[in-house]
Amino acid sequence: LGRQKTTNDLSFHQYRHVITPKLELGIYHDTWISVALPITIAQARELDLHDGIDRGSSTTVRDSLLTMDGFDATDPTSPTTGNLLFRGQNRKGIDQVHLGLGVAPMSQKRDPTKPTWKLGAEVRLAAGKLMEFDRENVGSETGVSRGVHELRLWTSFGRRFNRTEGWFELFYQVPLRERAGSLYKNPGFGATNSGAGQQAGVSFGVEAYALDD
């Protein structure tokens, strides 16, 4: 068989605004617990026709995944215009509750010759209304929860010099299990990887103190 041609059919866009209140409480020397509640105050997703693709040539339309008129959850009775083929409902709510435990084996405050080294673990429990879609009743489905419980392990190093502090952090995050009705349920059709993926990353930066008392 000849090689299958790959075509970029749609472009995905997401607009998401999240605010995360967080509380940390010391329970022993250089040991603390934390609670964080990321709150999605607005989220919207769109699918646009990719450059050079029109409604007649779109494989999404030809395969009847969407009609030629597209679908706009904010105005279900009207066809979409321009390159917009799909717009989801405006969503808000809670995805997870973060419960953490941290410890600092080394502290610059205790020993000024050493950096501050922190280790932590965080259980991220799925909460809130699940993110679902109902074309017949789009206004009722405004949840943002993916329905996935996850574990996040992290470590960080920081060193302060006068009014600046450099730091970097490493993390590894793995899914533990899914709630009933999760987005990551097995769809069948021979799917072999239907769960949420593992993640790892690094972040770093420099902080400056305008006032230090």
PDB file of C-alpha atoms in Angstrom:
ATOM      1  CA  LEU A   1       0.000   0.000   0.000  1.00  0.00           C
ATOM      2  CA  GLY A   2       1.143   3.538  -0.722  1.00  0.00           C
ATOM      3  CA  ARG A   3       1.900   6.006   1.997  1.00  0.00           C
ATOM      4  CA  GLN A   4      -1.172   7.789   3.327  1.00  0.00           C
ATOM      5  CA  LYS A   5      -1.193  11.542   2.753  1.00  0.00           C
ATOM      6  CA  THR A   6      -1.426  13.666   5.896  1.00  0.00           C
ATOM      7  CA  THR A   7      -3.464  16.855   5.686  1.00  0.00           C
ATOM      8  CA  ASN A   8      -3.930  19.576   8.292  1.00  0.00           C
ATOM      9  CA  ASP A   9      -7.699  19.878   8.393  1.00  0.00           C
ATOM     10  CA  LEU A  10      -8.545  21.951  11.485  1.00  0.00           C
ATOM     11  CA  SER A  11      -6.829  24.386  13.840  1.00  0.00           C
ATOM     12  CA  PHE A  12      -7.589  24.246  17.569  1.00  0.00           C
ATOM     13  CA  HIS A  13      -7.881  27.362  19.751  1.00  0.00           C
ATOM     14  CA  GLN A  14      -8.544  27.560  23.475  1.00  0.00           C
ATOM     15  CA  TYR A  15      -9.165  30.540  25.714  1.00  0.00           C
ATOM     16  CA  ARG A  16      -8.840  29.776  29.425  1.00  0.00           C
ATOM     17  CA  HIS A  17      -8.555  31.953  32.529  1.00  0.00           C
ATOM     18  CA  VAL A  18      -7.766  30.334  35.889  1.00  0.00           C
ATOM     19  CA  ILE A  19      -7.322  31.779  39.379  1.00  0.00           C
ATOM     20  CA  THR A  20      -5.752  29.549  42.070  1.00  0.00           C
ATOM     21  CA  PRO A  21      -6.203  30.385  45.763  1.00  0.00           C
ATOM     22  CA  LYS A  22      -3.581  28.479  47.801  1.00  0.00           C
ATOM     23  CA  LEU A  23      -3.034  27.959  51.536  1.00  0.00           C
ATOM     24  CA  GLU A  24       0.201  26.652  53.099  1.00  0.00           C
ATOM     25  CA  LEU A  25       0.460  25.668  56.773  1.00  0.00           C
ATOM     26  CA  GLY A  26       3.686  24.779  58.599  1.00  0.00           C
ATOM     27  CA  ILE A  27       3.338  21.624  60.721  1.00  0.00           C
ATOM     28  CA  TYR A  28       6.964  21.076  61.811  1.00  0.00           C
ATOM     29  CA  HIS A  29      10.470  22.450  61.184  1.00  0.00           C
ATOM     30  CA  ASP A  30      10.744  23.037  57.400  1.00  0.00           C
ATOM     31  CA  THR A  31       7.661  20.863  56.781  1.00  0.00           C
ATOM     32  CA  TRP A  32       4.290  22.089  55.541  1.00  0.00           C
ATOM     33  CA  ILE A  33       0.996  21.044  54.037  1.00  0.00           C
ATOM     34  CA  SER A  34      -0.854  22.919  51.314  1.00  0.00           C
ATOM     35  CA  VAL A  35      -4.287  23.167  49.739  1.00  0.00           C
ATOM     36  CA  ALA A  36      -4.912  24.793  46.364  1.00  0.00           C
ATOM     37  CA  LEU A  37      -8.159  25.231  44.449  1.00  0.00           C
ATOM     38  CA  PRO A  38      -7.699  26.170  40.785  1.00  0.00           C
ATOM     39  CA  ILE A  39     -10.917  27.859  39.654  1.00  0.00           C
ATOM     40  CA  THR A  40     -11.594  28.208  35.941  1.00  0.00           C
ATOM     41  CA  ILE A  41     -13.475  31.477  35.540  1.00  0.00           C
ATOM     42  CA  ALA A  42     -13.764  31.214  31.737  1.00  0.00           C
ATOM     43  CA  GLN A  43     -12.939  28.597  29.130  1.00  0.00           C
ATOM     44  CA  ALA A  44     -13.879  28.328  25.456  1.00  0.00           C
ATOM     45  CA  ARG A  45     -12.638  26.095  22.646  1.00  0.00           C
ATOM     46  CA  GLU A  46     -12.888  26.474  18.896  1.00  0.00           C
ATOM     47  CA  LEU A  47     -12.035  24.509  15.756  1.00  0.00           C
ATOM     48  CA  ASP A  48     -11.256  26.554  12.631  1.00  0.00           C
ATOM     49  CA  LEU A  49     -10.646  25.345   9.110  1.00  0.00           C
ATOM     50  CA  HIS A  50      -6.921  25.203   8.476  1.00  0.00           C
ATOM     51  CA  ASP A  51      -5.334  27.469   5.868  1.00  0.00           C
ATOM     52  CA  GLY A  52      -6.205  26.239   2.383  1.00  0.00           C
ATOM     53  CA  ILE A  53      -9.123  24.099   3.580  1.00  0.00           C
ATOM     54  CA  ASP A  54     -12.754  24.949   2.882  1.00  0.00           C
ATOM     55  CA  ARG A  55     -15.947  23.281   4.057  1.00  0.00           C
ATOM     56  CA  GLY A  56     -16.255  21.221   0.904  1.00  0.00           C
ATOM     57  CA  SER A  57     -12.762  19.748   1.168  1.00  0.00           C
ATOM     58  CA  SER A  58     -12.655  19.294   4.952  1.00  0.00           C
ATOM     59  CA  THR A  59     -12.347  15.618   5.917  1.00  0.00           C
ATOM     60  CA  THR A  60     -14.208  16.415   9.138  1.00  0.00           C
ATOM     61  CA  VAL A  61     -17.243  17.412   7.069  1.00  0.00           C
ATOM     62  CA  ARG A  62     -16.829  14.632   4.494  1.00  0.00           C
ATOM     63  CA  ASP A  63     -16.700  12.035   7.297  1.00  0.00           C
ATOM     64  CA  SER A  64     -19.879  13.555   8.820  1.00  0.00           C
ATOM     65  CA  LEU A  65     -18.204  14.402  12.125  1.00  0.00           C
ATOM     66  CA  LEU A  66     -19.615  17.901  11.619  1.00  0.00           C
ATOM     67  CA  THR A  67     -22.062  19.210   9.065  1.00  0.00           C
ATOM     68  CA  MET A  68     -21.310  21.835   6.436  1.00  0.00           C
ATOM     69  CA  ASP A  69     -23.018  24.409   8.687  1.00  0.00           C
ATOM     70  CA  GLY A  70     -20.685  23.652  11.591  1.00  0.00           C
ATOM     71  CA  PHE A  71     -21.836  24.038  15.190  1.00  0.00           C
ATOM     72  CA  ASP A  72     -21.718  26.963  17.611  1.00  0.00           C
ATOM     73  CA  ALA A  73     -22.781  26.012  21.153  1.00  0.00           C
ATOM     74  CA  THR A  74     -23.391  29.678  21.983  1.00  0.00           C
ATOM     75  CA  ASP A  75     -25.884  29.934  19.073  1.00  0.00           C
ATOM     76  CA  PRO A  76     -26.920  26.373  18.116  1.00  0.00           C
ATOM     77  CA  THR A  77     -29.616  27.365  15.609  1.00  0.00           C
ATOM     78  CA  SER A  78     -27.351  29.430  13.334  1.00  0.00           C
ATOM     79  CA  PRO A  79     -24.591  28.172  11.010  1.00  0.00           C
ATOM     80  CA  THR A  80     -21.025  29.211  11.766  1.00  0.00           C
ATOM     81  CA  THR A  81     -19.383  31.865   9.603  1.00  0.00           C
ATOM     82  CA  GLY A  82     -15.932  32.344   8.141  1.00  0.00           C
ATOM     83  CA  ASN A  83     -13.424  29.597   8.968  1.00  0.00           C
ATOM     84  CA  LEU A  84     -15.118  28.733  12.257  1.00  0.00           C
ATOM     85  CA  LEU A  85     -16.416  25.157  12.156  1.00  0.00           C
ATOM     86  CA  PHE A  86     -17.027  24.455  15.853  1.00  0.00           C
ATOM     87  CA  ARG A  87     -17.304  26.568  19.005  1.00  0.00           C
ATOM     88  CA  GLY A  88     -17.874  24.928  22.381  1.00  0.00           C
ATOM     89  CA  GLN A  89     -19.888  26.140  25.332  1.00  0.00           C
ATOM     90  CA  ASN A  90     -18.502  28.833  27.622  1.00  0.00           C
ATOM     91  CA  ARG A  91     -17.356  26.860  30.654  1.00  0.00           C
ATOM     92  CA  LYS A  92     -16.379  27.573  34.251  1.00  0.00           C
ATOM     93  CA  GLY A  93     -15.855  25.644  37.470  1.00  0.00           C
ATOM     94  CA  ILE A  94     -13.327  23.389  39.204  1.00  0.00           C
ATOM     95  CA  ASP A  95     -11.208  20.603  37.716  1.00  0.00           C
ATOM     96  CA  GLN A  96      -9.176  19.406  40.714  1.00  0.00           C
ATOM     97  CA  VAL A  97      -8.384  20.042  44.382  1.00  0.00           C
ATOM     98  CA  HIS A  98      -4.630  19.987  45.112  1.00  0.00           C
ATOM     99  CA  LEU A  99      -3.488  18.550  48.482  1.00  0.00           C
ATOM    100  CA  GLY A 100       0.257  18.768  49.071  1.00  0.00           C
ATOM    101  CA  LEU A 101       3.043  17.941  51.515  1.00  0.00           C
ATOM    102  CA  GLY A 102       6.467  19.601  51.351  1.00  0.00           C
ATOM    103  CA  VAL A 103       9.775  19.488  53.200  1.00  0.00           C
ATOM    104  CA  ALA A 104      13.015  21.472  52.937  1.00  0.00           C
ATOM    105  CA  PRO A 105      16.063  19.222  53.631  1.00  0.00           C
ATOM    106  CA  MET A 106      18.322  22.255  53.185  1.00  0.00           C
ATOM    107  CA  SER A 107      17.547  25.866  54.025  1.00  0.00           C
ATOM    108  CA  GLN A 108      19.553  28.979  53.317  1.00  0.00           C
ATOM    109  CA  LYS A 109      18.065  30.515  56.460  1.00  0.00           C
ATOM    110  CA  ARG A 110      19.561  27.715  58.591  1.00  0.00           C
ATOM    111  CA  ASP A 111      22.883  27.600  56.752  1.00  0.00           C
ATOM    112  CA  PRO A 112      23.707  30.678  54.604  1.00  0.00           C
ATOM    113  CA  THR A 113      26.384  28.710  52.707  1.00  0.00           C
ATOM    114  CA  LYS A 114      23.775  26.375  51.155  1.00  0.00           C
ATOM    115  CA  PRO A 115      20.793  26.892  48.825  1.00  0.00           C
ATOM    116  CA  THR A 116      17.235  26.092  49.834  1.00  0.00           C
ATOM    117  CA  TRP A 117      16.272  22.633  48.610  1.00  0.00           C
ATOM    118  CA  LYS A 118      12.615  21.580  48.707  1.00  0.00           C
ATOM    119  CA  LEU A 119      10.882  18.266  48.018  1.00  0.00           C
ATOM    120  CA  GLY A 120       7.146  17.828  47.664  1.00  0.00           C
ATOM    121  CA  ALA A 121       4.267  15.591  46.648  1.00  0.00           C
ATOM    122  CA  GLU A 122       0.808  16.693  45.625  1.00  0.00           C
ATOM    123  CA  VAL A 123      -2.335  14.634  45.151  1.00  0.00           C
ATOM    124  CA  ARG A 124      -4.653  16.272  42.642  1.00  0.00           C
ATOM    125  CA  LEU A 125      -8.171  14.990  43.208  1.00  0.00           C
ATOM    126  CA  ALA A 126     -10.729  15.322  40.428  1.00  0.00           C
ATOM    127  CA  ALA A 127     -13.653  17.439  41.567  1.00  0.00           C
ATOM    128  CA  GLY A 128     -16.401  19.565  40.118  1.00  0.00           C
ATOM    129  CA  LYS A 129     -18.721  18.944  37.209  1.00  0.00           C
ATOM    130  CA  LEU A 130     -17.354  16.782  34.418  1.00  0.00           C
ATOM    131  CA  MET A 131     -16.619  18.346  31.047  1.00  0.00           C
ATOM    132  CA  GLU A 132     -19.264  16.818  28.820  1.00  0.00           C
ATOM    133  CA  PHE A 133     -21.078  17.739  25.611  1.00  0.00           C
ATOM    134  CA  ASP A 134     -24.766  17.401  24.805  1.00  0.00           C
ATOM    135  CA  ARG A 135     -25.750  18.868  21.448  1.00  0.00           C
ATOM    136  CA  GLU A 136     -29.443  18.754  22.389  1.00  0.00           C
ATOM    137  CA  ASN A 137     -28.925  20.678  25.636  1.00  0.00           C
ATOM    138  CA  VAL A 138     -25.648  22.582  25.309  1.00  0.00           C
ATOM    139  CA  GLY A 139     -26.495  25.138  27.986  1.00  0.00           C
ATOM    140  CA  SER A 140     -26.495  22.494  30.731  1.00  0.00           C
ATOM    141  CA  GLU A 141     -22.937  21.264  30.086  1.00  0.00           C
ATOM    142  CA  THR A 142     -20.595  23.936  31.453  1.00  0.00           C
ATOM    143  CA  GLY A 143     -18.271  21.780  33.592  1.00  0.00           C
ATOM    144  CA  VAL A 144     -14.474  21.851  33.225  1.00  0.00           C
ATOM    145  CA  SER A 145     -13.392  18.721  35.138  1.00  0.00           C
ATOM    146  CA  ARG A 146     -11.423  16.110  33.160  1.00  0.00           C
ATOM    147  CA  GLY A 147     -12.285  13.517  35.807  1.00  0.00           C
ATOM    148  CA  VAL A 148      -8.671  12.438  36.450  1.00  0.00           C
ATOM    149  CA  HIS A 149      -6.942  11.919  39.818  1.00  0.00           C
ATOM    150  CA  GLU A 150      -3.206  12.654  39.535  1.00  0.00           C
ATOM    151  CA  LEU A 151      -0.007  12.575  41.596  1.00  0.00           C
ATOM    152  CA  ARG A 152       2.625  15.284  41.168  1.00  0.00           C
ATOM    153  CA  LEU A 153       6.173  14.963  42.565  1.00  0.00           C
ATOM    154  CA  TRP A 154       8.469  17.968  42.533  1.00  0.00           C
ATOM    155  CA  THR A 155      11.785  19.311  43.762  1.00  0.00           C
ATOM    156  CA  SER A 156      13.225  22.814  43.670  1.00  0.00           C
ATOM    157  CA  PHE A 157      16.416  24.691  44.450  1.00  0.00           C
ATOM    158  CA  GLY A 158      16.667  28.386  45.244  1.00  0.00           C
ATOM    159  CA  ARG A 159      19.468  30.736  46.230  1.00  0.00           C
ATOM    160  CA  ARG A 160      19.059  34.314  47.396  1.00  0.00           C
ATOM    161  CA  PHE A 161      21.575  37.071  46.736  1.00  0.00           C
ATOM    162  CA  ASN A 162      20.749  40.394  48.387  1.00  0.00           C
ATOM    163  CA  ARG A 163      17.438  41.450  46.765  1.00  0.00           C
ATOM    164  CA  THR A 164      17.278  38.743  44.070  1.00  0.00           C
ATOM    165  CA  GLU A 165      16.639  35.016  44.220  1.00  0.00           C
ATOM    166  CA  GLY A 166      17.288  32.514  41.442  1.00  0.00           C
ATOM    167  CA  TRP A 167      15.412  29.204  41.423  1.00  0.00           C
ATOM    168  CA  PHE A 168      14.479  26.214  39.318  1.00  0.00           C
ATOM    169  CA  GLU A 169      11.960  23.393  39.761  1.00  0.00           C
ATOM    170  CA  LEU A 170      11.555  19.890  38.311  1.00  0.00           C
ATOM    171  CA  PHE A 171       8.272  17.962  38.362  1.00  0.00           C
ATOM    172  CA  TYR A 172       6.797  14.633  37.315  1.00  0.00           C
ATOM    173  CA  GLN A 173       3.030  14.100  37.141  1.00  0.00           C
ATOM    174  CA  VAL A 174       1.235  10.799  36.615  1.00  0.00           C
ATOM    175  CA  PRO A 175      -2.494   9.918  36.416  1.00  0.00           C
ATOM    176  CA  LEU A 176      -3.728   7.560  39.146  1.00  0.00           C
ATOM    177  CA  ARG A 177      -7.286   6.757  38.049  1.00  0.00           C
ATOM    178  CA  GLU A 178     -10.338   8.282  36.381  1.00  0.00           C
ATOM    179  CA  ARG A 179     -13.771   9.105  37.716  1.00  0.00           C
ATOM    180  CA  ALA A 180     -16.809   7.463  36.184  1.00  0.00           C
ATOM    181  CA  GLY A 181     -17.737   9.450  33.088  1.00  0.00           C
ATOM    182  CA  SER A 182     -14.217  10.830  32.633  1.00  0.00           C
ATOM    183  CA  LEU A 183     -13.123  12.186  29.250  1.00  0.00           C
ATOM    184  CA  TYR A 184     -10.528   9.414  29.160  1.00  0.00           C
ATOM    185  CA  LYS A 185     -12.872   6.432  29.106  1.00  0.00           C
ATOM    186  CA  ASN A 186     -12.025   3.771  26.531  1.00  0.00           C
ATOM    187  CA  PRO A 187     -13.955   4.517  23.309  1.00  0.00           C
ATOM    188  CA  GLY A 188     -13.435   1.023  21.914  1.00  0.00           C
ATOM    189  CA  PHE A 189     -12.570   0.585  18.203  1.00  0.00           C
ATOM    190  CA  GLY A 190      -9.243  -1.040  19.146  1.00  0.00           C
ATOM    191  CA  ALA A 191      -7.912   1.986  21.052  1.00  0.00           C
ATOM    192  CA  THR A 192      -4.745   1.106  23.003  1.00  0.00           C
ATOM    193  CA  ASN A 193      -3.949   4.447  24.658  1.00  0.00           C
ATOM    194  CA  SER A 194      -7.041   6.164  26.012  1.00  0.00           C
ATOM    195  CA  GLY A 195      -5.810   7.386  29.424  1.00  0.00           C
ATOM    196  CA  ALA A 196      -4.414  10.771  30.386  1.00  0.00           C
ATOM    197  CA  GLY A 197      -0.708  11.113  29.667  1.00  0.00           C
ATOM    198  CA  GLN A 198       2.195  11.458  32.063  1.00  0.00           C
ATOM    199  CA  GLN A 199       3.922  14.826  32.272  1.00  0.00           C
ATOM    200  CA  ALA A 200       7.349  16.096  33.283  1.00  0.00           C
ATOM    201  CA  GLY A 201       8.894  19.535  33.080  1.00  0.00           C
ATOM    202  CA  VAL A 202      11.224  22.168  34.414  1.00  0.00           C
ATOM    203  CA  SER A 203      10.724  25.828  35.243  1.00  0.00           C
ATOM    204  CA  PHE A 204      13.177  28.452  36.387  1.00  0.00           C
ATOM    205  CA  GLY A 205      13.376  32.160  37.038  1.00  0.00           C
ATOM    206  CA  VAL A 206      14.687  35.048  39.046  1.00  0.00           C
ATOM    207  CA  GLU A 207      12.674  36.997  41.617  1.00  0.00           C
ATOM    208  CA  ALA A 208      13.508  40.514  42.791  1.00  0.00           C
ATOM    209  CA  TYR A 209      12.445  42.105  46.084  1.00  0.00           C
ATOM    210  CA  ALA A 210      11.492  45.791  45.940  1.00  0.00           C
ATOM    211  CA  LEU A 211      11.025  45.932  49.725  1.00  0.00           C
ATOM    212  CA  ASP A 212      12.775  43.685  52.224  1.00  0.00           C
ATOM    213  CA  ASP A 213      12.111  44.198  55.921  1.00  0.00           C
TER     214      ASP A 213
END
